mmCIF file with all atom_site columns, C-alpha atoms in Angstrom:
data_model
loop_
_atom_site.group_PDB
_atom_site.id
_atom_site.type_symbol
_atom_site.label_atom_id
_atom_site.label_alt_id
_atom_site.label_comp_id
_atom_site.label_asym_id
_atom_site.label_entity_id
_atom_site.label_seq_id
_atom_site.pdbx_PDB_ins_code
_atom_site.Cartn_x
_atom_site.Cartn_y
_atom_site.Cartn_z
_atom_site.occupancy
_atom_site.B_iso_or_equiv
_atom_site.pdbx_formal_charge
_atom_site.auth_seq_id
_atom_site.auth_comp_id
_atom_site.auth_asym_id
_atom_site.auth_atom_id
_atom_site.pdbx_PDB_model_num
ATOM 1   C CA . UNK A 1 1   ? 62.439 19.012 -22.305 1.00 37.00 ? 1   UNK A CA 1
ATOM 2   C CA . UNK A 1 2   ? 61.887 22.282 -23.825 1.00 36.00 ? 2   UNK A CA 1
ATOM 3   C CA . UNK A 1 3   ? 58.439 23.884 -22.870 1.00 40.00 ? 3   UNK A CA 1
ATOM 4   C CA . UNK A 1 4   ? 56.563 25.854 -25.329 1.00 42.00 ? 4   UNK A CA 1
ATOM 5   C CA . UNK A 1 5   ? 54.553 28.335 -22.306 1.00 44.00 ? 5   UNK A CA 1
ATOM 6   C CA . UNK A 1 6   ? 54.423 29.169 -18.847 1.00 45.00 ? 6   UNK A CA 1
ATOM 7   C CA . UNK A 1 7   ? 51.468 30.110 -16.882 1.00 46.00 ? 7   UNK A CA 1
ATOM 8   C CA . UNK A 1 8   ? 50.323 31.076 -13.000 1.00 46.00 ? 8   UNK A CA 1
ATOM 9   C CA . UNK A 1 9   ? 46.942 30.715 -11.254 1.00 45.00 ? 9   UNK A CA 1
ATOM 10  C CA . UNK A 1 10  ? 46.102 31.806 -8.403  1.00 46.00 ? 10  UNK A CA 1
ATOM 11  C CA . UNK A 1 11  ? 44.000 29.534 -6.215  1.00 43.00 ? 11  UNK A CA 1
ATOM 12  C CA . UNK A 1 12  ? 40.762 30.231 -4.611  1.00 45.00 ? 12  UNK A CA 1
ATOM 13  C CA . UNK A 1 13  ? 40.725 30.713 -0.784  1.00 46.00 ? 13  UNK A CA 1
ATOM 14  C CA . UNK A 1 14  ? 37.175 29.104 0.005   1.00 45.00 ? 14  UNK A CA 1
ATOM 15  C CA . UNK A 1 15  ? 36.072 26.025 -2.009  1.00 44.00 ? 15  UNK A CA 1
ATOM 16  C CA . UNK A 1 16  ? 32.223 25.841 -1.875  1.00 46.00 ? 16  UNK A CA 1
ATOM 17  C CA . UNK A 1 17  ? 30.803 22.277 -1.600  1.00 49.00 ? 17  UNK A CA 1
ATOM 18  C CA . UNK A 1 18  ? 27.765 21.706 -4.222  1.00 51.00 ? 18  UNK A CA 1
ATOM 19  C CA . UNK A 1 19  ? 24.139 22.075 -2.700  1.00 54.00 ? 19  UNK A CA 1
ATOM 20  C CA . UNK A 1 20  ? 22.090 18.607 -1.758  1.00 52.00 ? 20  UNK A CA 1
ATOM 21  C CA . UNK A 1 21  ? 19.661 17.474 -4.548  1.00 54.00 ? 21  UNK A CA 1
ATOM 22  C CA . UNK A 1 22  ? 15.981 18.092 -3.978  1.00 52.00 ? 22  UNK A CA 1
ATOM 23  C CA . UNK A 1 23  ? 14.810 15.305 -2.474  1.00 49.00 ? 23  UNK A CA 1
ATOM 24  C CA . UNK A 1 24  ? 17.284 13.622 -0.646  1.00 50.00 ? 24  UNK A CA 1
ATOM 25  C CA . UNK A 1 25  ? 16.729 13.128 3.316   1.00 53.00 ? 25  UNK A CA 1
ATOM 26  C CA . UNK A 1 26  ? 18.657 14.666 6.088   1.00 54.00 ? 26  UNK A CA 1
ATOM 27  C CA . UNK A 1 27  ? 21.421 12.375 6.596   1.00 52.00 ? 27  UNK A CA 1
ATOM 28  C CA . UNK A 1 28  ? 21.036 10.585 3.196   1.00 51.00 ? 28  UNK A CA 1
ATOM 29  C CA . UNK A 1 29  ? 23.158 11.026 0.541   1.00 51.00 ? 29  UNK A CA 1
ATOM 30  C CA . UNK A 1 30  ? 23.500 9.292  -3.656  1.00 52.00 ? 30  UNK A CA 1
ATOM 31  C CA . UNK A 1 31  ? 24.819 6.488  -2.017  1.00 51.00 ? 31  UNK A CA 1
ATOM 32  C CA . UNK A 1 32  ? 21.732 5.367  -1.082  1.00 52.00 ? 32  UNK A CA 1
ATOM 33  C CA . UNK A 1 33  ? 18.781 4.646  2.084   1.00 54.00 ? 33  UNK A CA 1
ATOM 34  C CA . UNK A 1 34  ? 21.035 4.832  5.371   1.00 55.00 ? 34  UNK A CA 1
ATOM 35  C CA . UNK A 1 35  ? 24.510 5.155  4.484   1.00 54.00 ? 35  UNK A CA 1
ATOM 36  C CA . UNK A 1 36  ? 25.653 8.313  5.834   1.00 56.00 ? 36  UNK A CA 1
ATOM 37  C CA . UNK A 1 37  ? 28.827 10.160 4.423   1.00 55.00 ? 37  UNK A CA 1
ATOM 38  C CA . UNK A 1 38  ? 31.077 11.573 6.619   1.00 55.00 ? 38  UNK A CA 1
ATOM 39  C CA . UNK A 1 39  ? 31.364 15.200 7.949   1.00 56.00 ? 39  UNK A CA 1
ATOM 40  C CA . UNK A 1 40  ? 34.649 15.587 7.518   1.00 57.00 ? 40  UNK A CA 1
ATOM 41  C CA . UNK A 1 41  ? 34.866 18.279 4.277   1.00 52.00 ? 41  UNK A CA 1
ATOM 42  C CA . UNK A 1 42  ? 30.558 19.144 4.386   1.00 59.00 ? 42  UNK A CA 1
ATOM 43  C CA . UNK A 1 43  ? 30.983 22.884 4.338   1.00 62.00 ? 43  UNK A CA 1
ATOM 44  C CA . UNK A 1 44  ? 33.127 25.365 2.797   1.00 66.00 ? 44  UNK A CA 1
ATOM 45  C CA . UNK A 1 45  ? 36.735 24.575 3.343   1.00 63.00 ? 45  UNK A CA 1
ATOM 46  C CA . UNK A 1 46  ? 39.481 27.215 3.625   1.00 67.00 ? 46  UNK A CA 1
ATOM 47  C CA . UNK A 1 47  ? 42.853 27.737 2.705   1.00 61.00 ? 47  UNK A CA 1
ATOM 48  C CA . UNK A 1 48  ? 45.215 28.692 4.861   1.00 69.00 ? 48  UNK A CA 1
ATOM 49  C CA . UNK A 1 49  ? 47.877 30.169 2.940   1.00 68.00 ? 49  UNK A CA 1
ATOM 50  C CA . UNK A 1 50  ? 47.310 31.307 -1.084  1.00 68.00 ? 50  UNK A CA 1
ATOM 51  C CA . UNK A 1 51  ? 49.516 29.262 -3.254  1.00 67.00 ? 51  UNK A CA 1
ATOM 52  C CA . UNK A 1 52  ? 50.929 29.622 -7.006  1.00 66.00 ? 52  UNK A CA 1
ATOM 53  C CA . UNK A 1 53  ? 50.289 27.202 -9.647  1.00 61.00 ? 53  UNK A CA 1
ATOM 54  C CA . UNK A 1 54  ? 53.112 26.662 -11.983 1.00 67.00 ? 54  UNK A CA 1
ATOM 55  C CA . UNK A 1 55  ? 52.024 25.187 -15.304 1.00 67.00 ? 55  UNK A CA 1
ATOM 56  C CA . UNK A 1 56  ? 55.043 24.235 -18.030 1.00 76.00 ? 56  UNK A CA 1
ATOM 57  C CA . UNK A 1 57  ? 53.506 22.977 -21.212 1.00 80.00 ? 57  UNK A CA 1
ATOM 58  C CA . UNK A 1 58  ? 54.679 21.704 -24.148 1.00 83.00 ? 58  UNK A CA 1
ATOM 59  C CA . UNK A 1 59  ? 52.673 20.700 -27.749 1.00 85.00 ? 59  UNK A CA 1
ATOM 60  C CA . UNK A 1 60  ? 54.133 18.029 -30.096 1.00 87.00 ? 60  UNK A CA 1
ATOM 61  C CA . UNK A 1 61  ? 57.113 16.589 -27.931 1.00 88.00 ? 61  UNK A CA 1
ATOM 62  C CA . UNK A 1 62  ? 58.551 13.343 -29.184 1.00 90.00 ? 62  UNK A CA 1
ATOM 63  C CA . UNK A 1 63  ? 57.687 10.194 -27.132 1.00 87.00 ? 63  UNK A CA 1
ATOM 64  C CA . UNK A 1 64  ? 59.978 7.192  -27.810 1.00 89.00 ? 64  UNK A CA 1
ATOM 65  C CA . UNK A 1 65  ? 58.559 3.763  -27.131 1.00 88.00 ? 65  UNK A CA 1
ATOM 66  C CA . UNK A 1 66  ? 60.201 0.402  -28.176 1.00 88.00 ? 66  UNK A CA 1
ATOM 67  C CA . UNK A 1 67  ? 61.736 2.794  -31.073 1.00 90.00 ? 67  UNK A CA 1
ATOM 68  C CA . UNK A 1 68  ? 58.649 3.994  -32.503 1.00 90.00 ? 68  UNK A CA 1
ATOM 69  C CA . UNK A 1 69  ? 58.483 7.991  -31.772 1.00 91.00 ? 69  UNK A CA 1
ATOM 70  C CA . UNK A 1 70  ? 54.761 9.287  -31.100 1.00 89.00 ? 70  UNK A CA 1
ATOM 71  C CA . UNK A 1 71  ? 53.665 12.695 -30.583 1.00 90.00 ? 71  UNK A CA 1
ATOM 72  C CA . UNK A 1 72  ? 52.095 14.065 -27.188 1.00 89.00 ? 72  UNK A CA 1
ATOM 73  C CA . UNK A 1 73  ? 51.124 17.252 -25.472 1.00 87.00 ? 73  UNK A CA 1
ATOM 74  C CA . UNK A 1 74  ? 52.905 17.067 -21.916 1.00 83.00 ? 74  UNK A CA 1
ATOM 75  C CA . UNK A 1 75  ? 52.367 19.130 -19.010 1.00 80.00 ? 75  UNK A CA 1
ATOM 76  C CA . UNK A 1 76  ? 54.673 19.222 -15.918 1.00 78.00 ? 76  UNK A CA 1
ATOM 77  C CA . UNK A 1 77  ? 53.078 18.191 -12.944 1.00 76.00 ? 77  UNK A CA 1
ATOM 78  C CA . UNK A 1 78  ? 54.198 18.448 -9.189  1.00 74.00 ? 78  UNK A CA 1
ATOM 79  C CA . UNK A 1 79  ? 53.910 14.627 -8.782  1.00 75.00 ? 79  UNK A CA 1
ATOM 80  C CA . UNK A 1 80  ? 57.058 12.264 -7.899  1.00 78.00 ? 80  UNK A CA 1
ATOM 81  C CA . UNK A 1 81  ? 55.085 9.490  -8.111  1.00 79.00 ? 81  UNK A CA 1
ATOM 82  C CA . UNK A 1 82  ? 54.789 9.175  -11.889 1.00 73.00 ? 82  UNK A CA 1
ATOM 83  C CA . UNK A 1 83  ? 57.282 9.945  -14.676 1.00 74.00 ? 83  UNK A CA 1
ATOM 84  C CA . UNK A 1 84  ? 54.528 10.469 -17.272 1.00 75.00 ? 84  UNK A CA 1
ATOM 85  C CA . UNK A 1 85  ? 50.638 10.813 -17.527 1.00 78.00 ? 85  UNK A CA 1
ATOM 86  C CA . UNK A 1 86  ? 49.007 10.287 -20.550 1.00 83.00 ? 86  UNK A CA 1
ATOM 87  C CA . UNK A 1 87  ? 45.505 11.233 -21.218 1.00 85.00 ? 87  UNK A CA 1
ATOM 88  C CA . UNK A 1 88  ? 42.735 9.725  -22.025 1.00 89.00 ? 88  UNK A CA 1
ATOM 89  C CA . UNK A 1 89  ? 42.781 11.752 -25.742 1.00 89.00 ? 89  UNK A CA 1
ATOM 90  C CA . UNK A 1 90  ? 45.865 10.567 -26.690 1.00 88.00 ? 90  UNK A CA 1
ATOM 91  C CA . UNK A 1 91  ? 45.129 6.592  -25.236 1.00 89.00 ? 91  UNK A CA 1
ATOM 92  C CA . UNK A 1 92  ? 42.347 6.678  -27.631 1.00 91.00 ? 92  UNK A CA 1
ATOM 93  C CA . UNK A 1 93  ? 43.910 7.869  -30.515 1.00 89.00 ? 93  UNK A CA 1
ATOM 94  C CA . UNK A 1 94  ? 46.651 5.291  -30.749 1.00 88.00 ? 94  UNK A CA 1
ATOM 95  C CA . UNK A 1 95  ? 44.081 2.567  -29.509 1.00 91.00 ? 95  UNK A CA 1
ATOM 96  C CA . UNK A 1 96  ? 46.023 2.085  -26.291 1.00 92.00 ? 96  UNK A CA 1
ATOM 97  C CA . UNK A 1 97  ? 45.051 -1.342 -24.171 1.00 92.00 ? 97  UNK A CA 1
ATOM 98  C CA . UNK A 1 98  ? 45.971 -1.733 -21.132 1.00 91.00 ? 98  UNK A CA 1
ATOM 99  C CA . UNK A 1 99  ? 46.388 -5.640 -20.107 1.00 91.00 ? 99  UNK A CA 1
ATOM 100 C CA . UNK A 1 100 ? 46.823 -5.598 -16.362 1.00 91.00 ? 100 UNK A CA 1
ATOM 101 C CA . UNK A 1 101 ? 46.501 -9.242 -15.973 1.00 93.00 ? 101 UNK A CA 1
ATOM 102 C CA . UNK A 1 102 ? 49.671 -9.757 -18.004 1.00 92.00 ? 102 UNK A CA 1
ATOM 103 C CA . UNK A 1 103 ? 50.746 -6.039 -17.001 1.00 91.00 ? 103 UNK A CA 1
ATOM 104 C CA . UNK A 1 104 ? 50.971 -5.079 -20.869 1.00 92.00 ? 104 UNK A CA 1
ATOM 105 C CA . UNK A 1 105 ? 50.485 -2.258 -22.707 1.00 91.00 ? 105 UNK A CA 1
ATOM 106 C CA . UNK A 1 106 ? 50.066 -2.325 -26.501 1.00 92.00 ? 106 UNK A CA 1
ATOM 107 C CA . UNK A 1 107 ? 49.754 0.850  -28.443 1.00 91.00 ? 107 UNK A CA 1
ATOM 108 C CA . UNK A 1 108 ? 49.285 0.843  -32.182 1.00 90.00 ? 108 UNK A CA 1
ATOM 109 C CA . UNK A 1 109 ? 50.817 2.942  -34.926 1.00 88.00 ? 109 UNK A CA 1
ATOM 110 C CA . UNK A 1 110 ? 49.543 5.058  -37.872 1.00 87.00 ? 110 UNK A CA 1
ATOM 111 C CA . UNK A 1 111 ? 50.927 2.392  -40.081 1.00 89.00 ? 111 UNK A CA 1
ATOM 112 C CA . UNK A 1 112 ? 48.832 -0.164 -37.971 1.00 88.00 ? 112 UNK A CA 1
ATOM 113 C CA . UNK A 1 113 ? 51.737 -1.757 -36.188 1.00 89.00 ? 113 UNK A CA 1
ATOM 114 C CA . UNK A 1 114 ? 51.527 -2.887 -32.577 1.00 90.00 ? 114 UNK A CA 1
ATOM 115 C CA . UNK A 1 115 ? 54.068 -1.520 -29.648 1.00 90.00 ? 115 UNK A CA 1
ATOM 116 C CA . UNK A 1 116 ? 53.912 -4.053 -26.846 1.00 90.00 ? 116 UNK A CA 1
ATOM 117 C CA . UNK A 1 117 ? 55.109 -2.705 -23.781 1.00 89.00 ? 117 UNK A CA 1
ATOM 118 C CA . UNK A 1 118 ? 55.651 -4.594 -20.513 1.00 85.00 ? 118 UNK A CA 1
#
């Protein structure tokens, strides 16, 4: 795969944790009256060691499925876990439902054809 732009980002070294609501309890939390979250992660956390970010993208790539190509913005991700991600933008705009009773997924075409996948 060819991609169209490379970027970098730096990452932050301290990742500030949101202020409580007004109104909340000591020890409550939006979970509700006496469930307490844990304390694990409650203040500012830092990183040990800056890191780069590595961002390949690439804009109108070809996606074969079942022989019908469709177009899709990828991004390379540092995952091994998944071979693609689609997003939510493009499952919407070819009407994409997910079955996972029958562990289907149907995606429909400009021309109004359905691509069953299983």
């Amino acid at each position: 795969m060819q991609a169209t732009g490379t970027g970098t980002a730096q990452l932050p070294r301290v990742v500030q944790q949101l202020p409580r609501g007004r109104g909340q309890a000591k020890g409550e939390n939006d979970m509700g009256r006496g469930k307490r979250a844990s304390d694990r992660g409650a203040g500012p956390t830092e990183v040990r060691q800056p890191a780069l970010l590595r961002i390949l993208q690439a804009r109108d790539v070809l996606l074969e499925v079942q022989g019908t190509v469709f177009l899709a913005d990828l991004m390379e991700l540092p995952f091994r876990e998944f071979y693609l991600i689609l997003g939510m933008d493009w499952l919407v705009k070819h009407w994409v439902s997910l079955d996972c009773a029958t562990n289907r997924v149907i995606l429909r075409t400009e021309e109004d054809n359905d691509v069953v996948v299983i």
